[in-house]
mmCIF file of C-alpha atoms in Angstrom:
data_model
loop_
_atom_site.group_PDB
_atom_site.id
_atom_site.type_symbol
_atom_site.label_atom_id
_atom_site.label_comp_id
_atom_site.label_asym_id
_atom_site.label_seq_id
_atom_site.Cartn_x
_atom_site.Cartn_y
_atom_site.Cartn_z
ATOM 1 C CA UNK A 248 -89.648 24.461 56.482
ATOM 2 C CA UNK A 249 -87.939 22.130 54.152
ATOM 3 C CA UNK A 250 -88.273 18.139 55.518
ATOM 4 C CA UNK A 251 -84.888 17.983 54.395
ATOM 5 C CA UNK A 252 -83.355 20.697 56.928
ATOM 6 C CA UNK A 253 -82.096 18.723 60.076
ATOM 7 C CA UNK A 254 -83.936 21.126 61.932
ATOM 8 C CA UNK A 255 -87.212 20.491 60.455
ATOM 9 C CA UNK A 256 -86.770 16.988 62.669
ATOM 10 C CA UNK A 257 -86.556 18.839 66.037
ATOM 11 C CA UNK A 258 -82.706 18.933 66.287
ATOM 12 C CA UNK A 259 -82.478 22.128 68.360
ATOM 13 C CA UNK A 260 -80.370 25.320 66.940
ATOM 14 C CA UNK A 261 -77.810 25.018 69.594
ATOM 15 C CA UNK A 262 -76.972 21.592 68.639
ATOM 16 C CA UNK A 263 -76.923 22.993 65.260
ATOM 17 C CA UNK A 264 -74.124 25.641 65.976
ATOM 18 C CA UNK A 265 -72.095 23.030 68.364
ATOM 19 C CA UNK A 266 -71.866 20.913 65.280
ATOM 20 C CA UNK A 267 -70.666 23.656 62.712
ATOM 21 C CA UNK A 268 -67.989 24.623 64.668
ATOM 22 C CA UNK A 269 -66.650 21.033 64.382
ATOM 23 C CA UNK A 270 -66.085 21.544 60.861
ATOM 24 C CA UNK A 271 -64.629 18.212 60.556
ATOM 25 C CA UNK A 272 -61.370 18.176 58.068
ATOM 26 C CA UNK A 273 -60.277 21.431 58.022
ATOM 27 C CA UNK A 274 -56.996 22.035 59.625
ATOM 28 C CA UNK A 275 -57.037 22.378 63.216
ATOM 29 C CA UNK A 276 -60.410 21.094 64.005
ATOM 30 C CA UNK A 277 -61.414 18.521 66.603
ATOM 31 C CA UNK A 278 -64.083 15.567 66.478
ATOM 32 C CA UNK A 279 -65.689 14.005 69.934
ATOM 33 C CA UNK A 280 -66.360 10.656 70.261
ATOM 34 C CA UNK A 281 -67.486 8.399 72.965
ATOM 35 C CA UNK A 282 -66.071 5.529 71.362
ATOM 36 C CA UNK A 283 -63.360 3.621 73.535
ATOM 37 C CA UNK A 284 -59.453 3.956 72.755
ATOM 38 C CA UNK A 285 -59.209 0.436 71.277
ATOM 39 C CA UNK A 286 -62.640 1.348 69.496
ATOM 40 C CA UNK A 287 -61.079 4.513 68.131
ATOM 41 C CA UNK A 288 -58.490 3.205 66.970
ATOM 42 C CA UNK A 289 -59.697 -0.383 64.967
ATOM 43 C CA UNK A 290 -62.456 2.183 63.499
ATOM 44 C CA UNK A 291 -60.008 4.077 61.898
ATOM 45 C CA UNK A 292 -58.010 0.755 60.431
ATOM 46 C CA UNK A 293 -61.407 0.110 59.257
ATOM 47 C CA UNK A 294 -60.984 3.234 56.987
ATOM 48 C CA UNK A 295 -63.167 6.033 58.982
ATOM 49 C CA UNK A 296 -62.736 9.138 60.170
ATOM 50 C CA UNK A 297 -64.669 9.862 63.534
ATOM 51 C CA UNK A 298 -66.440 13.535 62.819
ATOM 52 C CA UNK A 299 -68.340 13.904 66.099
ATOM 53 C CA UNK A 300 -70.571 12.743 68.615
ATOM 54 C CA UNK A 301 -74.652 12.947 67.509
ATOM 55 C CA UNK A 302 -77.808 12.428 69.713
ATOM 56 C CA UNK A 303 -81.682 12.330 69.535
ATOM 57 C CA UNK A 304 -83.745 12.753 72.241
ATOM 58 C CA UNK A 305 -87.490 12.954 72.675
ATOM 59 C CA UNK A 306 -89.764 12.742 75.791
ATOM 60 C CA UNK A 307 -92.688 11.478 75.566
ATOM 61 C CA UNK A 308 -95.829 10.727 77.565
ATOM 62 C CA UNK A 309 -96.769 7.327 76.780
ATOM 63 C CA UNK A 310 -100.591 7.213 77.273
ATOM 64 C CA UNK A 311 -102.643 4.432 79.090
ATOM 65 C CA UNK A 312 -104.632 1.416 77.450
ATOM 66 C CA UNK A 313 -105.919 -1.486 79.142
ATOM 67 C CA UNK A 314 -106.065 -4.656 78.740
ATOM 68 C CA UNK A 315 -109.026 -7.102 79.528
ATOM 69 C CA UNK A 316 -108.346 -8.503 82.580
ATOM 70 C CA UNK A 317 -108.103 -12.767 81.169
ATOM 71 C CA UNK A 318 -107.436 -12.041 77.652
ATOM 72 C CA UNK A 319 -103.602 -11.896 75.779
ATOM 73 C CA UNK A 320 -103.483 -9.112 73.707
ATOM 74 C CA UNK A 321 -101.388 -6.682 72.429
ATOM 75 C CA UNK A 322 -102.080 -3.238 73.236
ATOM 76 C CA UNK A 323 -101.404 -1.596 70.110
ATOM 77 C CA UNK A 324 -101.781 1.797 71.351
ATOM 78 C CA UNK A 325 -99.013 1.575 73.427
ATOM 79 C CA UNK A 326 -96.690 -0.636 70.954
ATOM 80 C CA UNK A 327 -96.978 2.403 68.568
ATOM 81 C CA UNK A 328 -96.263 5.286 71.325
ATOM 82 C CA UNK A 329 -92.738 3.247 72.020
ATOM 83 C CA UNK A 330 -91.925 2.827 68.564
ATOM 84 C CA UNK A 331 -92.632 6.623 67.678
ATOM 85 C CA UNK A 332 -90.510 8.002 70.519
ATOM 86 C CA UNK A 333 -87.353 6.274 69.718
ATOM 87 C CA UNK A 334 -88.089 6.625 65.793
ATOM 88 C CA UNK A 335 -87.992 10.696 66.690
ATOM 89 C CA UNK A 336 -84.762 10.088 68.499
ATOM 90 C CA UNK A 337 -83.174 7.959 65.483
ATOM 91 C CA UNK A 338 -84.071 10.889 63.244
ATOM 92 C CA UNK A 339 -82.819 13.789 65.269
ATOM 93 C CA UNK A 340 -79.602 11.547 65.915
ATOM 94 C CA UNK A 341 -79.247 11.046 61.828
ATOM 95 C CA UNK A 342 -80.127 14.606 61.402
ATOM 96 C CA UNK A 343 -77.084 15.993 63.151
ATOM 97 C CA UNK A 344 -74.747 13.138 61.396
ATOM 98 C CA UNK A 345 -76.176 14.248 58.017
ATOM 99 C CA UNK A 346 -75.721 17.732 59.119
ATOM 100 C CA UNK A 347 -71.618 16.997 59.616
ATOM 101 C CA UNK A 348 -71.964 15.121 56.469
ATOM 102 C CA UNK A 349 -71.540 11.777 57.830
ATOM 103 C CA UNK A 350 -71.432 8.209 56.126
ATOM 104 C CA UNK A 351 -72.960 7.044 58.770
ATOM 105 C CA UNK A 352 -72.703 6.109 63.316
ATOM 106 C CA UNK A 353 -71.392 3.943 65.023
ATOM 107 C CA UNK A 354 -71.317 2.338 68.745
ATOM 108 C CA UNK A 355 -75.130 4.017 69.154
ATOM 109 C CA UNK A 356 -76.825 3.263 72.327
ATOM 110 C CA UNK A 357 -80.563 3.820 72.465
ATOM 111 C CA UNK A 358 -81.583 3.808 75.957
ATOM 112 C CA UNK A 359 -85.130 4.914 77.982
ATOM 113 C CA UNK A 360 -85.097 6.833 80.801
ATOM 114 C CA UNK A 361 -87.798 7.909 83.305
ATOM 115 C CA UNK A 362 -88.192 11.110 84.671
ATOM 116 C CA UNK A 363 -90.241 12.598 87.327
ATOM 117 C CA UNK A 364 -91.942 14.854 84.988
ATOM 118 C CA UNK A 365 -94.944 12.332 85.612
ATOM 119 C CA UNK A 366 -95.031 8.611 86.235
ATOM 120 C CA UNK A 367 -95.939 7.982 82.161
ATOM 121 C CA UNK A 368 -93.433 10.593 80.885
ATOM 122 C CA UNK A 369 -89.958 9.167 79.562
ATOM 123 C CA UNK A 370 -86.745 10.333 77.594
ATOM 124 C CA UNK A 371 -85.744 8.305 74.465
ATOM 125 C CA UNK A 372 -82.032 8.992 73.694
ATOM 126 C CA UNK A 373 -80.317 7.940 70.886
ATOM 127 C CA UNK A 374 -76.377 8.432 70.743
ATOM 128 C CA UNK A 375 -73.129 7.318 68.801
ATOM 129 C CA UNK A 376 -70.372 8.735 67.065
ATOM 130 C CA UNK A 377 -71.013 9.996 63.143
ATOM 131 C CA UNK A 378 -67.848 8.655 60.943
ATOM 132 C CA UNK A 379 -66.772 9.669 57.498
ATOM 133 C CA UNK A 380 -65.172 7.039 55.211
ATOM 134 C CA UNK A 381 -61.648 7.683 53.859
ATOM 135 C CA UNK A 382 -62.782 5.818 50.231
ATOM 136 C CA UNK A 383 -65.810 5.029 48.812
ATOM 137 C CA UNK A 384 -67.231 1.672 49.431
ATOM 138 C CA UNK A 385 -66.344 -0.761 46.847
ATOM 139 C CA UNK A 386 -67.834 -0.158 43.023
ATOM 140 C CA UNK A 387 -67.718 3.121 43.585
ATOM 141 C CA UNK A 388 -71.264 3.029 45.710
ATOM 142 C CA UNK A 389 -71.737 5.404 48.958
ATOM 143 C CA UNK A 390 -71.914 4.241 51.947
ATOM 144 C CA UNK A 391 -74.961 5.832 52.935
ATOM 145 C CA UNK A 392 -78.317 3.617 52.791
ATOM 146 C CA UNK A 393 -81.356 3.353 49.896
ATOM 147 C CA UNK A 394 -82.766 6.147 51.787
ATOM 148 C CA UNK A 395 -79.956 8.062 50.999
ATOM 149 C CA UNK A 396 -79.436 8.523 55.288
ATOM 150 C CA UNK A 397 -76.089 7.895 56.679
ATOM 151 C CA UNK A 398 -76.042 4.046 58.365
ATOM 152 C CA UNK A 399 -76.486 3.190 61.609
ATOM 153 C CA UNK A 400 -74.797 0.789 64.161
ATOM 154 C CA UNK A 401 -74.841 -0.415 67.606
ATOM 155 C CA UNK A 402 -71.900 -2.714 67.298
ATOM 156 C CA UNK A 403 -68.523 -2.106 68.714
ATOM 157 C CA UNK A 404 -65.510 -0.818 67.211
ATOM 158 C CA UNK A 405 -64.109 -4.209 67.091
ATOM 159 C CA UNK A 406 -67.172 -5.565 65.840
ATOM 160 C CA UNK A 407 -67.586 -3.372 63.046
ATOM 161 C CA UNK A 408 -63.878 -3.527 61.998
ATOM 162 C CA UNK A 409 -64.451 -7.041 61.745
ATOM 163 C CA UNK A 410 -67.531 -6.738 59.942
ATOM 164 C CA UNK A 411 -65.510 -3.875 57.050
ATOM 165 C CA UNK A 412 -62.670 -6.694 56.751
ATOM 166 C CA UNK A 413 -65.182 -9.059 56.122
ATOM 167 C CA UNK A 414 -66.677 -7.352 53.218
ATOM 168 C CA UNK A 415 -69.951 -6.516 54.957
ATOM 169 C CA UNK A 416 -71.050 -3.252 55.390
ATOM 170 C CA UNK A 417 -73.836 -1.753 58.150
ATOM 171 C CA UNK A 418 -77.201 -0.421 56.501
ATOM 172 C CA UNK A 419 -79.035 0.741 59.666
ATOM 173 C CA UNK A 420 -80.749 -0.604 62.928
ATOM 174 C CA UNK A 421 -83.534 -2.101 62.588
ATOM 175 C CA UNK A 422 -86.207 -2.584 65.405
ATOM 176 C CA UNK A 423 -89.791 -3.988 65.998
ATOM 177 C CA UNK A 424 -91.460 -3.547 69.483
ATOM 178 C CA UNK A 425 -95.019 -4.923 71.110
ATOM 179 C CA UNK A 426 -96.654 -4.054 74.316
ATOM 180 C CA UNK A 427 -98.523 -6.987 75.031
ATOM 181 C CA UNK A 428 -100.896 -7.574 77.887
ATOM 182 C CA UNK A 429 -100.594 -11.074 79.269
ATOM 183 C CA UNK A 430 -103.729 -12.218 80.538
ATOM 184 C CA UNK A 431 -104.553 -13.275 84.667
ATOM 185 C CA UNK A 432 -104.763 -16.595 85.382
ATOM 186 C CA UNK A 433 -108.408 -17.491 86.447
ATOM 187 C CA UNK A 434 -108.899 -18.498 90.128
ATOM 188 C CA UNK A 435 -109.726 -22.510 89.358
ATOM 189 C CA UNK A 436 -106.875 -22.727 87.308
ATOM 190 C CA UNK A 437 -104.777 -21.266 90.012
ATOM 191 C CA UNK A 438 -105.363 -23.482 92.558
ATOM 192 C CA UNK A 439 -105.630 -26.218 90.375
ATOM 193 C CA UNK A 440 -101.712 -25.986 89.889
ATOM 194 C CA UNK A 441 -100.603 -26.130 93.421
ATOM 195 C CA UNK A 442 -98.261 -27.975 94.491
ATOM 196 C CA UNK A 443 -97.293 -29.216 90.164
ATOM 197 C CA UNK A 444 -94.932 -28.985 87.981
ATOM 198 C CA UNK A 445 -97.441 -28.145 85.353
ATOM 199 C CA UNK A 446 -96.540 -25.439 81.926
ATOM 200 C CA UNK A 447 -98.783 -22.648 82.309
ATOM 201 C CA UNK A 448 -99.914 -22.466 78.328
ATOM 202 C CA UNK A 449 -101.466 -19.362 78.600
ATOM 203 C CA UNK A 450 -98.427 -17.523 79.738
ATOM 204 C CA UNK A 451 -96.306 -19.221 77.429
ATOM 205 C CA UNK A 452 -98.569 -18.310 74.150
ATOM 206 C CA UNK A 453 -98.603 -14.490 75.150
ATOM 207 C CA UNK A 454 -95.170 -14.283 75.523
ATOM 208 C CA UNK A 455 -94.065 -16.426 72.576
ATOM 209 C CA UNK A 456 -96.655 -14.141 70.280
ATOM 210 C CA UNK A 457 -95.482 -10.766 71.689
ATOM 211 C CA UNK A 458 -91.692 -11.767 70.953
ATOM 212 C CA UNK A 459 -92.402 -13.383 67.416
ATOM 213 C CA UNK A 460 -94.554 -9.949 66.428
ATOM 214 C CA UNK A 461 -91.462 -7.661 67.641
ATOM 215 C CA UNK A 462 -88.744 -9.997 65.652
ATOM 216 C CA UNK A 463 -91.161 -9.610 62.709
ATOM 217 C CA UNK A 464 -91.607 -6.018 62.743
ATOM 218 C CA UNK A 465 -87.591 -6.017 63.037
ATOM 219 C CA UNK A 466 -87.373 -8.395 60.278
ATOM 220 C CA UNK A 467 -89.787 -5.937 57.523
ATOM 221 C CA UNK A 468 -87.104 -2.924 58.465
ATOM 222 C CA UNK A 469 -84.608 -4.700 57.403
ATOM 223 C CA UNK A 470 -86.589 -6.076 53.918
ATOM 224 C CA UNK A 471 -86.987 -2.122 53.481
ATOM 225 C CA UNK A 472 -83.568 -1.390 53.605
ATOM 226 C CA UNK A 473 -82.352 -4.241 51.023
ATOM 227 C CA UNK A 474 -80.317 -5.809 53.949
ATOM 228 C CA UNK A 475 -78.780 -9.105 53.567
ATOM 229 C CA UNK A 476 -79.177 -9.805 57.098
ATOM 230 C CA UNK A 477 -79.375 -8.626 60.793
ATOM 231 C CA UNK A 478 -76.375 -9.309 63.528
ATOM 232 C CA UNK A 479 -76.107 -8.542 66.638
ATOM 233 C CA UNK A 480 -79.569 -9.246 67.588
ATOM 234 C CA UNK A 481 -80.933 -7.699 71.142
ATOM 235 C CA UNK A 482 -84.646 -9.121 72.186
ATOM 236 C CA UNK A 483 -85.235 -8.150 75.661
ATOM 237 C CA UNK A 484 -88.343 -7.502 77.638
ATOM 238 C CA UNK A 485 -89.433 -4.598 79.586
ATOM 239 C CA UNK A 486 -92.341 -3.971 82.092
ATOM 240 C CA UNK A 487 -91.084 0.097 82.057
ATOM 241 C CA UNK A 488 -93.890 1.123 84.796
ATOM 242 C CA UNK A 489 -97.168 -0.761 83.887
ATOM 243 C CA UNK A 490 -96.606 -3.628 86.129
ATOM 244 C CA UNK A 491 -96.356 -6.953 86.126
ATOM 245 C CA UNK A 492 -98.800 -8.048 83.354
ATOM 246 C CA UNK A 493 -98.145 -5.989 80.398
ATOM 247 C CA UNK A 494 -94.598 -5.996 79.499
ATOM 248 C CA UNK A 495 -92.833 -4.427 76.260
ATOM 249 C CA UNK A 496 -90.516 -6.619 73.950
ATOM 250 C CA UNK A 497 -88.161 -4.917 71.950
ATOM 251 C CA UNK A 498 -86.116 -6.788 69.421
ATOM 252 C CA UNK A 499 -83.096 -4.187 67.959
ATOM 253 C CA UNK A 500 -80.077 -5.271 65.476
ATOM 254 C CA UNK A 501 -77.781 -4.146 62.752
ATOM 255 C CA UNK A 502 -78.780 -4.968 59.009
ATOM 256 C CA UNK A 503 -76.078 -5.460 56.803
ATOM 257 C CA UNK A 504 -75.121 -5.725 53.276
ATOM 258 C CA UNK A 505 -72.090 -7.829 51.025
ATOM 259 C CA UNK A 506 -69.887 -5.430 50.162
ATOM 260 C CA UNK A 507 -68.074 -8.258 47.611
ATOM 261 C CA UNK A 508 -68.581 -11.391 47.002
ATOM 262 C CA UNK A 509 -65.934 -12.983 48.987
ATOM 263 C CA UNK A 510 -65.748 -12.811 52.618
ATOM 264 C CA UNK A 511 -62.684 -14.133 54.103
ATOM 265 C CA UNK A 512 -61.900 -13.282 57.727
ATOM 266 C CA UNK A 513 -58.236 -12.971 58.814
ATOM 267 C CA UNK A 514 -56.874 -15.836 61.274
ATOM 268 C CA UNK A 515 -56.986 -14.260 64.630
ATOM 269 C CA UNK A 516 -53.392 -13.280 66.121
ATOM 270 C CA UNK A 517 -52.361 -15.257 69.034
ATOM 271 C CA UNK A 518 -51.818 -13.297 72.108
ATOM 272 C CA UNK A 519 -49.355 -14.007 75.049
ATOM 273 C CA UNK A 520 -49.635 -11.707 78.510
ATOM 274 C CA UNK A 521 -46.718 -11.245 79.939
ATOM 275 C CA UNK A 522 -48.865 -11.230 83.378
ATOM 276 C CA UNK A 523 -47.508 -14.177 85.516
#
């Protein structure tokens, strides 16, 4: 099967069908969304069409490693399981957008879910709504990314209307993840601390070096795609079920590229509510 066929990235044939009978433009067809009324509304006076509502979703058994017991370390084995499942759910969510023949999604949420399949077994989902631009982005250039894939966003509606006025356009979302293991304090050191207001360096090192090798990961994504920059940043820590001493940090944002080379933003509009 060609790599190129949506399907060849595990999109499932019954998504396949729900999205051709969207058959976004001709007359009397419908789009879904789950983008907000307001959100609707400022991404179409941003100059897109919403097509339909896309989604990935993998589950995945995320294996065991351990850790020595006083050491920091990052437990590679495990980074690379976390970044694989929600790379398969990116895909299959691009896959369907491509599919509809998207420019790209917006609003996606990427969340992690456990089920009680087994206590290491999760769901990955990826989901947003895939848009289609009324024009072609300026100099007569696609919207879609240097990997010829349609972009991806998690910001708002309002966000990326302000982003399209501003002459910035979204190239994808970028991520970089580590499991690290953060290594037991030793018995001396921790009754050496009671009763003091003392750093615990240790602690602070592993945690400092687990976020700094997620940012950087996030960081090379972006280099990849030719991005200007990342916004919207998101670094936050999770210990999923692995307990209190190896936690995952997971660094997500939107990388971005000058559509001109002016970027004025509009004076906001003064609002008065009528609300006594």
């Amino acid at each position: 099967m060609s790599s190129s066929d949506p399907t060849a990235q595990g999109v499932p044939a019954d998504a396949m069908r729900r999205l051709a009978k969207l058959q976004p433009g001709k007359p009397g067809s419908i789009f879904t969304s789950d983008l907000s009324v307001n959100e609707f509304l400022l991404v179409r006076e941003a100059g897109f069409k919403p097509i339909g509502l896309v989604l990935g979703s993998s589950i995945y058994h995320v294996g065991i490693q351990l850790g020595r017991w006083g050491k920091n370390q990052e437990l590679e084995t495990l980074s690379q399981a976390m970044y694989h499942a929600r790379e398969l759910a990116m895909t299959r969510m691009e896959a369907e957008a491509a599919a509809l023949g998207a420019d790209g999604i917006v609003g996606v949420r990427l969340s992690v879910e456990a089920r009680e399949f087994g206590s290491d077994i999760a769901e990955f989902i990826a989901i947003g709504t895939a848009v289609k631009a009324d024009q072609p982005a300026p100099g007569g250039t696609g919207w879609r990314n240097n990997k010829g894939q349609p972009f991806t966003s998690d910001l708002s509606g309002q966000d990326f209307w302000t982003l399209i006025r501003a002459g910035y356009a979204p190239l994808g979302m970028t991520m970089g993840t580590c499991v690290y293991h953060i290594a037991h304090q030793k018995v001396s050191a921790v009754f050496s601390n009671l009763g003091k207001n003392v750093e615990i360096e240790p602690f602070t090192q592993a945690l400092y070096d687990a976020r700094e090798l997620a940012m950087t990961r996030m960081q090379v994504e972006a280099e990849e795609l030719g991005a200007e920059g990342i916004v919207g940043v998101q670094l936050n820590a999770h210990n999923h079920r692995w307990g209190g001493h190896t936690t995952e940090f997971f660094a997500i944002g939107t990388a971005v590229r000058p559509l001109r080379e002016d970027h004025e933003i509009e004076r906001p509009t003064m609002v008065l509510s009528l609300d006594g």
